Structure formats: C-alpha cells, structure tokens
PDB file of C-alpha atoms and ligand atoms in Angstrom:
ATOM      1  CA  MET A   1     -14.034 -20.345  14.295  1.00 62.00           C
ATOM      2  CA  LYS A   2     -11.209 -20.772  11.820  1.00 71.00           C
ATOM      3  CA  VAL A   3     -10.627 -17.740   9.624  1.00 73.00           C
ATOM      4  CA  ARG A   4      -9.081 -18.214   6.236  1.00 78.00           C
ATOM      5  CA  ALA A   5      -7.401 -14.813   6.088  1.00 80.00           C
ATOM      6  CA  VAL A   6      -6.352 -15.222   2.468  1.00 86.00           C
ATOM      7  CA  ASP A   7      -7.876 -17.813   0.191  1.00 83.00           C
ATOM      8  CA  ASP A   8      -6.512 -18.885  -3.174  1.00 84.00           C
ATOM      9  CA  VAL A   9      -5.109 -15.498  -4.112  1.00 89.00           C
ATOM     10  CA  SER A  10      -2.889 -15.438  -7.210  1.00 91.00           C
ATOM     11  CA  PHE A  11      -1.342 -12.448  -8.841  1.00 89.00           C
ATOM     12  CA  GLN A  12       1.865 -11.176 -10.346  1.00 92.00           C
ATOM     13  CA  ILE A  13       3.518  -7.882  -9.679  1.00 94.00           C
ATOM     14  CA  ARG A  14       5.499  -6.771 -12.684  1.00 93.00           C
ATOM     15  CA  LYS A  15       8.958  -5.352 -12.326  1.00 93.00           C
ATOM     16  CA  GLY A  16       8.920  -1.583 -11.920  1.00 94.00           C
ATOM     17  CA  GLU A  17       5.162  -1.178 -11.589  1.00 96.00           C
ATOM     18  CA  ILE A  18       3.052   0.229  -8.784  1.00 97.00           C
ATOM     19  CA  PHE A  19       0.492  -2.367  -7.791  1.00 97.00           C
ATOM     20  CA  GLY A  20      -2.322  -1.254  -5.519  1.00 97.00           C
ATOM     21  CA  LEU A  21      -4.165  -3.582  -3.175  1.00 97.00           C
ATOM     22  CA  VAL A  22      -7.510  -2.339  -1.883  1.00 95.00           C
ATOM     23  CA  GLY A  23     -10.377  -3.774   0.129  1.00 93.00           C
ATOM     24  CA  GLU A  24     -12.137  -3.216   3.393  1.00 90.00           C
ATOM     25  CA  SER A  25     -10.528  -3.836   6.743  1.00 91.00           C
ATOM     26  CA  GLY A  26     -10.058  -7.550   7.411  1.00 91.00           C
ATOM     27  CA  SER A  27     -10.133  -8.534   3.743  1.00 92.00           C
ATOM     28  CA  GLY A  28      -6.606  -9.972   3.904  1.00 93.00           C
ATOM     29  CA  LYS A  29      -4.416  -7.226   2.417  1.00 95.00           C
ATOM     30  CA  SER A  30      -1.860  -7.153   5.219  1.00 94.00           C
ATOM     31  CA  THR A  31      -1.726 -10.932   5.343  1.00 94.00           C
ATOM     32  CA  VAL A  32      -0.848 -11.012   1.645  1.00 94.00           C
ATOM     33  CA  ALA A  33       1.900  -8.427   2.130  1.00 95.00           C
ATOM     34  CA  ARG A  34       3.274 -10.215   5.181  1.00 94.00           C
ATOM     35  CA  CYS A  35       3.394 -13.508   3.297  1.00 93.00           C
ATOM     36  CA  LEU A  36       5.274 -11.825   0.445  1.00 94.00           C
ATOM     37  CA  MET A  37       7.804 -10.536   2.950  1.00 94.00           C
ATOM     38  CA  ASN A  38       8.257 -13.839   4.815  1.00 93.00           C
ATOM     39  CA  ILE A  39       6.724 -12.421   7.970  1.00 93.00           C
ATOM     40  CA  TYR A  40       3.898 -14.976   7.769  1.00 92.00           C
ATOM     41  CA  GLN A  41       4.285 -18.472   6.383  1.00 90.00           C
ATOM     42  CA  PRO A  42       1.266 -19.396   4.229  1.00 89.00           C
ATOM     43  CA  THR A  43      -0.253 -22.808   4.943  1.00 88.00           C
ATOM     44  CA  LYS A  44      -0.404 -23.580   1.224  1.00 87.00           C
ATOM     45  CA  GLY A  45       0.808 -22.155  -2.049  1.00 88.00           C
ATOM     46  CA  GLU A  46       3.898 -20.633  -3.558  1.00 90.00           C
ATOM     47  CA  ILE A  47       5.298 -17.132  -3.690  1.00 92.00           C
ATOM     48  CA  TRP A  48       8.048 -16.530  -6.181  1.00 93.00           C
ATOM     49  CA  TYR A  49      10.512 -13.691  -5.956  1.00 93.00           C
ATOM     50  CA  HIS A  50      12.644 -13.919  -9.072  1.00 91.00           C
ATOM     51  CA  ASP A  51      13.457 -17.627  -9.143  1.00 90.00           C
ATOM     52  CA  VAL A  52      13.144 -18.202  -5.399  1.00 93.00           C
ATOM     53  CA  ASN A  53      10.028 -19.744  -3.896  1.00 93.00           C
ATOM     54  CA  VAL A  54      10.062 -17.782  -0.654  1.00 93.00           C
ATOM     55  CA  CYS A  55       7.574 -20.172   0.995  1.00 92.00           C
ATOM     56  CA  ASP A  56      10.102 -22.977   0.743  1.00 93.00           C
ATOM     57  CA  LYS A  57      11.944 -22.652   4.040  1.00 93.00           C
ATOM     58  CA  LYS A  58      15.135 -24.162   2.698  1.00 95.00           C
ATOM     59  CA  GLU A  59      15.236 -21.838  -0.307  1.00 94.00           C
ATOM     60  CA  ALA A  60      14.331 -18.853   1.852  1.00 94.00           C
ATOM     61  CA  ARG A  61      17.144 -19.654   4.225  1.00 95.00           C
ATOM     62  CA  LYS A  62      19.634 -20.082   1.411  1.00 96.00           C
ATOM     63  CA  ASN A  63      18.663 -16.692  -0.053  1.00 95.00           C
ATOM     64  CA  LYS A  64      18.105 -14.919   3.256  1.00 93.00           C
ATOM     65  CA  LYS A  65      20.448 -12.016   2.675  1.00 91.00           C
ATOM     66  CA  MET A  66      19.157 -11.331  -0.830  1.00 93.00           C
ATOM     67  CA  LEU A  67      15.546 -11.475   0.385  1.00 94.00           C
ATOM     68  CA  GLN A  68      16.197  -9.252   3.382  1.00 92.00           C
ATOM     69  CA  THR A  69      18.104  -6.597   1.517  1.00 91.00           C
ATOM     70  CA  ARG A  70      16.197  -6.350  -1.748  1.00 94.00           C
ATOM     71  CA  ARG A  71      12.701  -6.358  -0.246  1.00 95.00           C
ATOM     72  CA  GLN A  72      11.575  -3.762   2.271  1.00 95.00           C
ATOM     73  CA  MET A  73       8.267  -3.019   3.927  1.00 95.00           C
ATOM     74  CA  ILE A  74       6.699   0.069   5.447  1.00 95.00           C
ATOM     75  CA  PHE A  75       3.920  -0.530   7.961  1.00 92.00           C
ATOM     76  CA  GLN A  76       1.004   1.674   8.916  1.00 88.00           C
ATOM     77  CA  ASP A  77       2.653   2.311  12.259  1.00 88.00           C
ATOM     78  CA  SER A  78       6.236   2.544  10.968  1.00 89.00           C
ATOM     79  CA  ALA A  79       6.331   6.267  11.673  1.00 87.00           C
ATOM     80  CA  SER A  80       5.026   5.945  15.223  1.00 88.00           C
ATOM     81  CA  SER A  81       7.181   2.943  16.065  1.00 90.00           C
ATOM     82  CA  LEU A  82      10.565   4.471  15.231  1.00 95.00           C
ATOM     83  CA  ASN A  83      13.011   3.823  18.054  1.00 96.00           C
ATOM     84  CA  GLN A  84      12.510   6.820  20.352  1.00 96.00           C
ATOM     85  CA  LYS A  85      16.015   6.501  21.803  1.00 97.00           C
ATOM     86  CA  MET A  86      17.809   6.716  18.477  1.00 97.00           C
ATOM     87  CA  LYS A  87      18.665   9.774  16.433  1.00 97.00           C
ATOM     88  CA  VAL A  88      17.337   9.983  12.888  1.00 97.00           C
ATOM     89  CA  ALA A  89      20.802   9.324  11.365  1.00 97.00           C
ATOM     90  CA  ASP A  90      21.090   6.033  13.260  1.00 97.00           C
ATOM     91  CA  ILE A  91      17.492   5.034  12.562  1.00 97.00           C
ATOM     92  CA  ILE A  92      18.062   5.355   8.829  1.00 97.00           C
ATOM     93  CA  ALA A  93      21.415   3.570   8.825  1.00 96.00           C
ATOM     94  CA  GLU A  94      20.345   0.756  11.151  1.00 96.00           C
ATOM     95  CA  PRO A  95      19.133  -1.705   8.464  1.00 94.00           C
ATOM     96  CA  MET A  96      22.480  -1.323   6.659  1.00 94.00           C
ATOM     97  CA  LYS A  97      24.362  -1.999   9.872  1.00 94.00           C
ATOM     98  CA  ILE A  98      22.247  -5.057  10.656  1.00 93.00           C
ATOM     99  CA  GLN A  99      22.815  -6.475   7.181  1.00 90.00           C
ATOM    100  CA  HIS A 100      26.519  -5.509   7.169  1.00 91.00           C
ATOM    101  CA  VAL A 101      26.130  -3.375   4.067  1.00 90.00           C
ATOM    102  CA  THR A 102      29.141  -1.162   3.370  1.00 91.00           C
ATOM    103  CA  PRO A 103      28.025   2.454   2.929  1.00 90.00           C
ATOM    104  CA  LYS A 104      28.669   3.532  -0.662  1.00 90.00           C
ATOM    105  CA  ARG A 105      29.034   7.158   0.269  1.00 92.00           C
ATOM    106  CA  GLY A 106      31.852   6.819   2.754  1.00 92.00           C
ATOM    107  CA  SER A 107      29.972   6.700   6.053  1.00 95.00           C
ATOM    108  CA  PHE A 108      26.613   5.698   7.459  1.00 96.00           C
ATOM    109  CA  ARG A 109      25.916   9.325   8.280  1.00 96.00           C
ATOM    110  CA  LYS A 110      26.522  10.403   4.693  1.00 96.00           C
ATOM    111  CA  GLU A 111      24.308   7.564   3.560  1.00 95.00           C
ATOM    112  CA  ALA A 112      21.557   8.733   5.910  1.00 96.00           C
ATOM    113  CA  ALA A 113      21.925  12.340   4.724  1.00 96.00           C
ATOM    114  CA  PHE A 114      21.634  11.170   1.120  1.00 95.00           C
ATOM    115  CA  GLN A 115      18.400   9.290   1.798  1.00 94.00           C
ATOM    116  CA  MET A 116      17.040  12.218   3.833  1.00 95.00           C
ATOM    117  CA  GLU A 117      17.450  14.538   0.896  1.00 92.00           C
ATOM    118  CA  TYR A 118      15.423  12.162  -1.244  1.00 90.00           C
ATOM    119  CA  VAL A 119      12.515  12.274   1.176  1.00 93.00           C
ATOM    120  CA  GLY A 120      12.659  16.053   1.501  1.00 93.00           C
ATOM    121  CA  LEU A 121      14.371  16.493   4.865  1.00 95.00           C
ATOM    122  CA  ASP A 122      17.615  18.416   5.223  1.00 93.00           C
ATOM    123  CA  GLU A 123      20.681  17.404   7.212  1.00 93.00           C
ATOM    124  CA  SER A 124      19.626  19.335  10.280  1.00 94.00           C
ATOM    125  CA  PHE A 125      17.166  16.524  11.025  1.00 97.00           C
ATOM    126  CA  LEU A 126      19.908  13.898  11.348  1.00 97.00           C
ATOM    127  CA  ASP A 127      20.548  14.631  15.012  1.00 97.00           C
ATOM    128  CA  ARG A 128      16.941  14.834  16.064  1.00 97.00           C
ATOM    129  CA  TYR A 129      14.960  12.205  17.915  1.00 97.00           C
ATOM    130  CA  PRO A 130      11.588  10.974  16.589  1.00 96.00           C
ATOM    131  CA  SER A 131       9.778  12.882  19.339  1.00 96.00           C
ATOM    132  CA  GLU A 132      11.140  16.095  17.840  1.00 96.00           C
ATOM    133  CA  LEU A 133       9.459  15.478  14.492  1.00 95.00           C
ATOM    134  CA  SER A 134       5.919  15.892  13.149  1.00 93.00           C
ATOM    135  CA  GLY A 135       3.931  12.853  11.998  1.00 91.00           C
ATOM    136  CA  GLY A 136       4.678  13.575   8.358  1.00 92.00           C
ATOM    137  CA  GLN A 137       8.389  14.013   9.058  1.00 94.00           C
ATOM    138  CA  ARG A 138       8.467  10.754  11.001  1.00 95.00           C
ATOM    139  CA  GLN A 139       6.883   8.969   8.064  1.00 94.00           C
ATOM    140  CA  ARG A 140       9.524  10.481   5.781  1.00 95.00           C
ATOM    141  CA  VAL A 141      12.206   9.092   8.092  1.00 96.00           C
ATOM    142  CA  ALA A 142      10.529   5.661   8.011  1.00 96.00           C
ATOM    143  CA  ILE A 143      10.539   5.812   4.215  1.00 95.00           C
ATOM    144  CA  ALA A 144      14.203   6.904   4.124  1.00 95.00           C
ATOM    145  CA  ARG A 145      15.044   3.992   6.406  1.00 96.00           C
ATOM    146  CA  SER A 146      13.339   1.509   4.096  1.00 95.00           C
ATOM    147  CA  LEU A 147      15.141   3.025   1.100  1.00 94.00           C
ATOM    148  CA  SER A 148      18.578   2.957   2.711  1.00 93.00           C
ATOM    149  CA  MET A 149      19.020  -0.588   1.410  1.00 90.00           C
ATOM    150  CA  GLU A 150      18.061   0.581  -2.079  1.00 92.00           C
ATOM    151  CA  PRO A 151      15.387  -2.096  -2.340  1.00 95.00           C
ATOM    152  CA  GLU A 152      14.193  -3.566  -5.568  1.00 95.00           C
ATOM    153  CA  PHE A 153      10.764  -4.304  -4.085  1.00 96.00           C
ATOM    154  CA  LEU A 154       8.946  -2.108  -1.601  1.00 97.00           C
ATOM    155  CA  ALA A 155       5.664  -2.994   0.102  1.00 97.00           C
ATOM    156  CA  ALA A 156       3.844  -0.208   1.920  1.00 97.00           C
ATOM    157  CA  ASP A 157       0.894  -1.338   4.061  1.00 96.00           C
ATOM    158  CA  GLU A 158      -1.490   1.599   4.498  1.00 95.00           C
ATOM    159  CA  PRO A 159       1.432   4.000   4.850  1.00 94.00           C
ATOM    160  CA  ILE A 160      -0.757   7.095   4.872  1.00 91.00           C
ATOM    161  CA  ALA A 161      -3.721   5.892   6.911  1.00 90.00           C
ATOM    162  CA  SER A 162      -2.506   7.265  10.216  1.00 86.00           C
ATOM    163  CA  LEU A 163      -1.369  10.631   8.851  1.00 87.00           C
ATOM    164  CA  ASP A 164      -3.327  13.884   8.828  1.00 87.00           C
ATOM    165  CA  VAL A 165      -5.340  14.262   5.651  1.00 87.00           C
ATOM    166  CA  SER A 166      -3.309  17.353   4.738  1.00 85.00           C
ATOM    167  CA  ILE A 167      -0.095  15.292   4.804  1.00 89.00           C
ATOM    168  CA  GLN A 168      -1.418  12.229   2.981  1.00 91.00           C
ATOM    169  CA  ALA A 169      -1.215  13.725  -0.510  1.00 91.00           C
ATOM    170  CA  GLN A 170       2.338  14.929   0.164  1.00 91.00           C
ATOM    171  CA  ILE A 171       3.465  11.435   1.123  1.00 92.00           C
ATOM    172  CA  VAL A 172       1.727   9.872  -1.869  1.00 94.00           C
ATOM    173  CA  ASN A 173       3.474  12.412  -4.104  1.00 93.00           C
ATOM    174  CA  LEU A 174       6.730  11.509  -2.436  1.00 94.00           C
ATOM    175  CA  PHE A 175       6.165   7.798  -3.159  1.00 95.00           C
ATOM    176  CA  ARG A 176       5.422   8.605  -6.774  1.00 95.00           C
ATOM    177  CA  HIS A 177       8.560  10.687  -7.072  1.00 94.00           C
ATOM    178  CA  LEU A 178      10.735   8.076  -5.349  1.00 94.00           C
ATOM    179  CA  GLN A 179       9.386   5.264  -7.476  1.00 95.00           C
ATOM    180  CA  GLN A 180      10.073   7.212 -10.654  1.00 94.00           C
ATOM    181  CA  GLU A 181      13.541   8.079  -9.417  1.00 92.00           C
ATOM    182  CA  HIS A 182      14.576   4.612  -8.192  1.00 92.00           C
ATOM    183  CA  GLY A 183      12.344   2.396 -10.316  1.00 94.00           C
ATOM    184  CA  PHE A 184      11.595  -0.079  -7.528  1.00 95.00           C
ATOM    185  CA  THR A 185       8.623  -2.396  -7.817  1.00 96.00           C
ATOM    186  CA  PHE A 186       6.002  -1.105  -5.434  1.00 97.00           C
ATOM    187  CA  LEU A 187       3.076  -2.735  -3.646  1.00 97.00           C
ATOM    188  CA  PHE A 188       0.857   0.007  -2.246  1.00 97.00           C
ATOM    189  CA  ILE A 189      -1.918  -1.042   0.119  1.00 97.00           C
ATOM    190  CA  ALA A 190      -4.505   1.596   0.869  1.00 92.00           C
ATOM    191  CA  HIS A 191      -8.025   2.425   1.869  1.00 79.00           C
ATOM    192  CA  ASP A 192      -8.121   5.697   0.022  1.00 80.00           C
ATOM    193  CA  LEU A 193      -9.170   4.886  -3.518  1.00 87.00           C
ATOM    194  CA  ALA A 194      -8.495   8.356  -4.860  1.00 87.00           C
ATOM    195  CA  MET A 195      -4.834   7.922  -3.863  1.00 90.00           C
ATOM    196  CA  VAL A 196      -4.723   4.473  -5.434  1.00 94.00           C
ATOM    197  CA  GLU A 197      -6.179   5.795  -8.677  1.00 93.00           C
ATOM    198  CA  TYR A 198      -3.594   8.554  -8.712  1.00 92.00           C
ATOM    199  CA  LEU A 199      -0.593   6.401  -7.861  1.00 95.00           C
ATOM    200  CA  CYS A 200      -1.065   2.867  -9.156  1.00 97.00           C
ATOM    201  CA  ASP A 201      -0.578   1.225 -12.534  1.00 96.00           C
ATOM    202  CA  ARG A 202      -2.635  -1.852 -11.669  1.00 97.00           C
ATOM    203  CA  VAL A 203      -5.004  -2.584  -8.830  1.00 97.00           C
ATOM    204  CA  GLY A 204      -6.194  -5.749  -7.106  1.00 96.00           C
ATOM    205  CA  VAL A 205      -9.403  -5.716  -5.073  1.00 95.00           C
ATOM    206  CA  MET A 206      -9.687  -8.024  -2.068  1.00 94.00           C
ATOM    207  CA  TYR A 207     -12.944  -9.087  -0.486  1.00 93.00           C
ATOM    208  CA  HIS A 208     -13.243 -11.643   2.335  1.00 91.00           C
ATOM    209  CA  GLY A 209      -9.794 -13.068   1.710  1.00 92.00           C
ATOM    210  CA  LYS A 210     -10.209 -13.407  -2.024  1.00 92.00           C
ATOM    211  CA  LEU A 211      -8.873 -11.355  -4.882  1.00 94.00           C
ATOM    212  CA  VAL A 212     -12.135 -10.536  -6.647  1.00 94.00           C
ATOM    213  CA  GLU A 213     -10.880  -8.231  -9.366  1.00 95.00           C
ATOM    214  CA  MET A 214      -7.605  -7.124 -10.876  1.00 95.00           C
ATOM    215  CA  ALA A 215      -7.125  -4.637 -13.687  1.00 96.00           C
ATOM    216  CA  ASP A 216      -5.152  -1.656 -14.920  1.00 96.00           C
ATOM    217  CA  ALA A 217      -6.028   1.229 -12.617  1.00 96.00           C
ATOM    218  CA  GLU A 218      -7.642   3.275 -15.366  1.00 95.00           C
ATOM    219  CA  GLU A 219      -9.781   0.349 -16.477  1.00 95.00           C
ATOM    220  CA  LEU A 220     -10.785  -0.604 -12.948  1.00 95.00           C
ATOM    221  CA  PHE A 221     -11.927   2.887 -12.038  1.00 93.00           C
ATOM    222  CA  ALA A 222     -13.712   3.439 -15.373  1.00 93.00           C
ATOM    223  CA  ASN A 223     -15.317   0.045 -15.626  1.00 93.00           C
ATOM    224  CA  PRO A 224     -15.415  -1.994 -12.418  1.00 93.00           C
ATOM    225  CA  VAL A 225     -16.767  -5.474 -13.047  1.00 93.00           C
ATOM    226  CA  HIS A 226     -17.203  -7.148  -9.666  1.00 93.00           C
ATOM    227  CA  PRO A 227     -20.176  -5.947  -7.566  1.00 91.00           C
ATOM    228  CA  TYR A 228     -17.921  -5.388  -4.579  1.00 90.00           C
ATOM    229  CA  THR A 229     -15.570  -3.170  -6.595  1.00 91.00           C
ATOM    230  CA  GLN A 230     -18.596  -1.239  -7.827  1.00 89.00           C
ATOM    231  CA  THR A 231     -19.757  -0.776  -4.273  1.00 87.00           C
ATOM    232  CA  LEU A 232     -16.315   0.277  -3.137  1.00 87.00           C
ATOM    233  CA  LEU A 233     -15.988   2.854  -5.899  1.00 86.00           C
ATOM    234  CA  SER A 234     -19.483   4.182  -5.337  1.00 82.00           C
ATOM    235  CA  ALA A 235     -18.453   5.079  -1.816  1.00 72.00           C
ATOM    236  CA  ILE A 236     -15.918   7.633  -3.108  1.00 66.00           C
ATOM    237  CA  PRO A 237     -17.456  11.027  -2.359  1.00 60.00           C
ATOM    238  CA  VAL A 238     -18.620  12.924  -5.429  1.00 54.00           C
ATOM    239  CA  PRO A 239     -17.874  16.602  -4.821  1.00 55.00           C
ATOM    240  CA  ASP A 240     -20.117  17.927  -7.581  1.00 52.00           C
ATOM    241  CA  PRO A 241     -23.586  18.537  -6.041  1.00 52.00           C
ATOM    242  CA  ILE A 242     -25.413  18.276  -9.374  1.00 51.00           C
ATOM    243  CA  ARG A 243     -23.851  14.921 -10.118  1.00 45.00           C
ATOM    244  CA  GLU A 244     -24.539  13.844  -6.556  1.00 47.00           C
ATOM    245  CA  ARG A 245     -28.256  14.593  -6.917  1.00 46.00           C
ATOM    246  CA  LYS A 246     -28.436  12.498 -10.052  1.00 47.00           C
ATOM    247  CA  ARG A 247     -27.265   9.390  -8.308  1.00 46.00           C
ATOM    248  CA  VAL A 248     -29.685   6.585  -7.760  1.00 49.00           C
ATOM    249  CA  LEU A 249     -29.348   4.385  -4.771  1.00 49.00           C
ATOM    250  CA  ARG A 250     -29.529   0.677  -5.410  1.00 49.00           C
ATOM    251  CA  THR A 251     -29.420  -2.316  -3.170  1.00 47.00           C
ATOM    252  CA  TYR A 252     -26.702  -4.832  -3.750  1.00 46.00           C
ATOM    253  CA  ASP A 253     -28.929  -6.932  -6.007  1.00 48.00           C
ATOM    254  CA  GLY A 254     -29.842  -4.008  -8.201  1.00 50.00           C
ATOM    255  CA  GLU A 255     -33.170  -2.790  -6.797  1.00 53.00           C
ATOM    256  CA  GLU A 256     -33.608   0.988  -6.995  1.00 54.00           C
ATOM    257  CA  LEU A 257     -34.417   2.913  -3.839  1.00 50.00           C
ATOM    258  CA  GLU A 258     -36.234   6.230  -3.463  1.00 50.00           C
ATOM    259  CA  ASN A 259     -34.183   9.254  -2.462  1.00 46.00           C
ATOM    260  CA  SER A 260     -36.056   9.386   0.829  1.00 40.00           C
ATOM    261  CA  GLU A 261     -34.576   6.022   1.636  1.00 40.00           C
ATOM    262  CA  TRP A 262     -31.044   7.432   1.613  1.00 38.00           C
ATOM    263  CA  THR A 263     -30.334   6.951   5.223  1.00 37.00           C
ATOM    264  CA  GLU A 264     -27.005   5.238   5.333  1.00 38.00           C
ATOM    265  CA  ILE A 265     -24.485   4.407   2.642  1.00 36.00           C
ATOM    266  CA  THR A 266     -22.049   1.721   3.555  1.00 38.00           C
ATOM    267  CA  PRO A 267     -19.872  -0.336   1.275  1.00 38.00           C
ATOM    268  CA  GLY A 268     -21.271  -3.828   1.161  1.00 37.00           C
ATOM    269  CA  HIS A 269     -24.867  -2.658   0.920  1.00 34.00           C
ATOM    270  CA  PHE A 270     -25.405  -0.246  -1.898  1.00 38.00           C
ATOM    271  CA  VAL A 271     -24.269   0.609  -5.369  1.00 39.00           C
ATOM    272  CA  LEU A 272     -24.825   4.139  -6.614  1.00 36.00           C
ATOM    273  CA  LEU A 273     -25.664   4.796 -10.244  1.00 40.00           C
ATOM    274  CA  PRO A 274     -26.272   8.046 -12.091  1.00 40.00           C
ATOM    275  CA  HIS A 275     -29.836   8.117 -13.551  1.00 40.00           C
ATOM    276  CA  SER A 276     -28.573   8.205 -17.109  1.00 42.00           C
ATOM    277  CA  GLU A 277     -26.626   5.014 -16.656  1.00 39.00           C
ATOM    278  CA  SER A 278     -29.170   3.043 -14.681  1.00 39.00           C
ATOM    279  CA  GLY A 279     -28.923  -0.599 -15.597  1.00 38.00           C
ATOM    280  CA  LYS A 280     -25.829  -0.041 -17.704  1.00 37.00           C
ATOM    281  CA  GLY A 281     -22.927   0.203 -15.368  1.00 35.00           C
ATOM    282  CA  VAL A 282     -21.580   2.051 -12.441  1.00 34.00           C
ATOM    283  CA  GLN A 283     -19.846   5.379 -12.489  1.00 34.00           C
ATOM    284  CA  SER A 284     -16.668   5.953 -10.633  1.00 32.00           C
TER     285      SER A 284
HETATM  286  N1  ADP B 301      -1.855 -12.798  13.294  1.00 89.77           N
HETATM  287  C1  ADP B 301      -3.132 -13.125  13.070  1.00 89.77           C
HETATM  288  N2  ADP B 301      -3.714 -14.143  13.746  1.00 89.77           N
HETATM  289  C2  ADP B 301      -4.993 -14.502  13.523  1.00 89.77           C
HETATM  290  N3  ADP B 301      -5.790 -13.883  12.644  1.00 89.77           N
HETATM  291  C3  ADP B 301      -5.276 -12.874  11.936  1.00 89.77           C
HETATM  292  C4  ADP B 301      -3.919 -12.423  12.106  1.00 89.77           C
HETATM  293  N4  ADP B 301      -3.706 -11.391  11.260  1.00 89.77           N
HETATM  294  C5  ADP B 301      -4.848 -11.195  10.603  1.00 89.77           C
HETATM  295  N5  ADP B 301      -5.799 -12.061  11.000  1.00 89.77           N
HETATM  296  C6  ADP B 301      -7.169 -12.177  10.472  1.00 89.77           C
HETATM  297  O1  ADP B 301      -7.059 -12.391   9.088  1.00 89.77           O
HETATM  298  C7  ADP B 301      -8.030 -11.661   8.370  1.00 89.77           C
HETATM  299  C8  ADP B 301      -7.363 -10.718   7.389  1.00 89.77           C
HETATM  300  O2  ADP B 301      -6.679  -9.702   8.107  1.00 89.77           O
HETATM  301  P1  ADP B 301      -5.708  -8.649   7.440  1.00 89.77           P
HETATM  302  O3  ADP B 301      -4.830  -9.340   6.483  1.00 89.77           O
HETATM  303  O4  ADP B 301      -5.073  -7.898   8.550  1.00 89.77           O
HETATM  304  O5  ADP B 301      -6.730  -7.735   6.642  1.00 89.77           O
HETATM  305  P2  ADP B 301      -6.574  -6.219   6.114  1.00 89.77           P
HETATM  306  O6  ADP B 301      -5.136  -5.887   6.085  1.00 89.77           O
HETATM  307  O7  ADP B 301      -7.210  -6.247   4.762  1.00 89.77           O
HETATM  308  O8  ADP B 301      -7.336  -5.369   7.076  1.00 89.77           O
HETATM  309  C9  ADP B 301      -8.891 -10.960   9.409  1.00 89.77           C
HETATM  310  O9  ADP B 301     -10.006 -11.774   9.649  1.00 89.77           O
HETATM  311  C10 ADP B 301      -7.969 -10.902  10.606  1.00 89.77           C
HETATM  312  O10 ADP B 301      -8.727 -10.846  11.777  1.00 89.77           O
HETATM  313 MG1   MG B 302      -4.155  -4.322   7.040  1.00 89.77          MG
END
C-alpha cells in the first residue's frame, strides 16, 4: 500500500517565532521537518526559505552552503547518537569544521566552550566523551552542536521525548532561553502538549498526513476547532480531581457515555467535556 506521509500541507513559519507541530505518531511531523531541511525530497510542492525554493534541486545546490549553515536540526536520537569516539569539544566544533567556518572566538575549542556555557555546561565537560555524560547533558551537547553554526532556523524533532520526565522541563526551559537569547526561528515538534503550550507561539496540528488546524497557541488550547485537536487536548491529564469527576465522556460523534463506561481513553476515540459545557465546546 502506498502511504502519503504528508498530503497538501501548507504553512508559514514567521521569522523569530516558535512554531509547534503536534500530532500522533505517524501523522507526518518528521516528514515535514525532513522536507524543510532537504533530507527528504517531496514528490510535489514548494518549500521556500527566504527567496530560495529548496525543493528545486538546482536552486538548492546553488545555495547549498547558506542552507546548510543557517538551518540546523536536532533529532529525537541526537543525544544518543553523538559520536562516542569524539570528545565533547570536537563534537560541538565538528559542523563548523565541515562547513569551513572560521571560529569567531579564536579557536574551535573556545567556540565550543562558548556554546557550552549557553547550554549550561562548564568547560570541564569539553574533554569528556558522550559515555561520561547523563542523558540530559548529552542532549545539551547536541543542542550546543546545532547552535555552533549560529543558525537562523532550528528544527527540533521530538527533542525531549527520549529524556527522563524530570529532565524534559529543563530542556524545554533551555530552548526557551536560547530562543530568546539568539532569536532564531524555531520549529518544535512534540508529543507533550503541555510543553508545546508553554513554549510555542503558534501551533499546527497534524492528523493522517494533513495539517488539520493551525492557530496561535493560546487560541488553540482555549478553543480547539477540529475534532481531532479536541480529542488530543482532552487526553491531557487533568490533575484536579474535582474537575476530573465533572468530565463527561463522549464518543467521537458527540454521544455521551455513562461514567461506568469509562474503560479506556485513547485519542482518536473520545472527547471529554465538563458537564457545564456539554454541547458548547471542549475544555483544555
Ligand atoms: N523513510 C520512509 N519510508 C517510507 N515511509 C516512511 C518513511 N518515513 C516515514 N514514513 C511513513 O510516513 C508516515 C509519516 O511518518 P512520520 O513523518 O515519521 O510521522 P511522525 O513524525 O508524525 O510520527 C508514516 O506512515 C510512516 O510510516
Ligand atoms: Mg516523528
């Protein structure tokens, strides 16, 4: 069977904003990001980065250096796939060496130390190997590496998904801090909607390869329009037990279920509504 991983998706990411892309596994988020970064070549369509259509092979080739230096990507497994044989200093400086970028701060080591400070690691880490770091520290190194080129556009594909829950918030805070500091345009792909709400200015929701909803983060979380977005948001745990008890379980087409029927709640099946708002809308 032919899968159309991404189908007729159109959106703009504005300069300097944090754009979140959410959706269940297999909905096409990574494919979108990989197309933006020229890792995948879309079969149809255009992707513009400034005035370059990056899908046009000739244009992409002509602007290769610009595209490879100004855009960087962090993958879910970036932290675990750091080169085990290289020291942190070399890992961070490697993209600069590959692209023949002259270090502004005198040496590649100084450049690496500078980036390390930004991600909250001191110089003593420069001579360590990845195996001598914790998961969170490795992710910080992966982030420092992607920032060594001082990118204008950063795409992070589920960068916190493989980290311990206790570390996730720290890394999200770090992204927020770095984005404010450097002002890069940021595409943040995540499963965790609470993190997306906290971090992102605008959010796009993907479902079966399509972009089904796009809105300012505040608006999307307060007033989701598409049934899938409503379902997705209803799956966010509600910590308040009183509020939790007031929720009504509904099937996807709006039918109310009795509390005794609460057996399983999976996105794609149910929308939860508080009693008071039944028939009106969906709470976040
Ligand atoms: N390299 C590939 N070859 C074939 N199919 C792929 C490839 N990458 C992704 N897919 C398929 O494309 C769809 C979207 O996948 P993906 O973009 O990875 O989704 P997400 O990142 O939202 O989990 C899925 O059906 C997936 O199986
Ligand atoms: Mg993915």
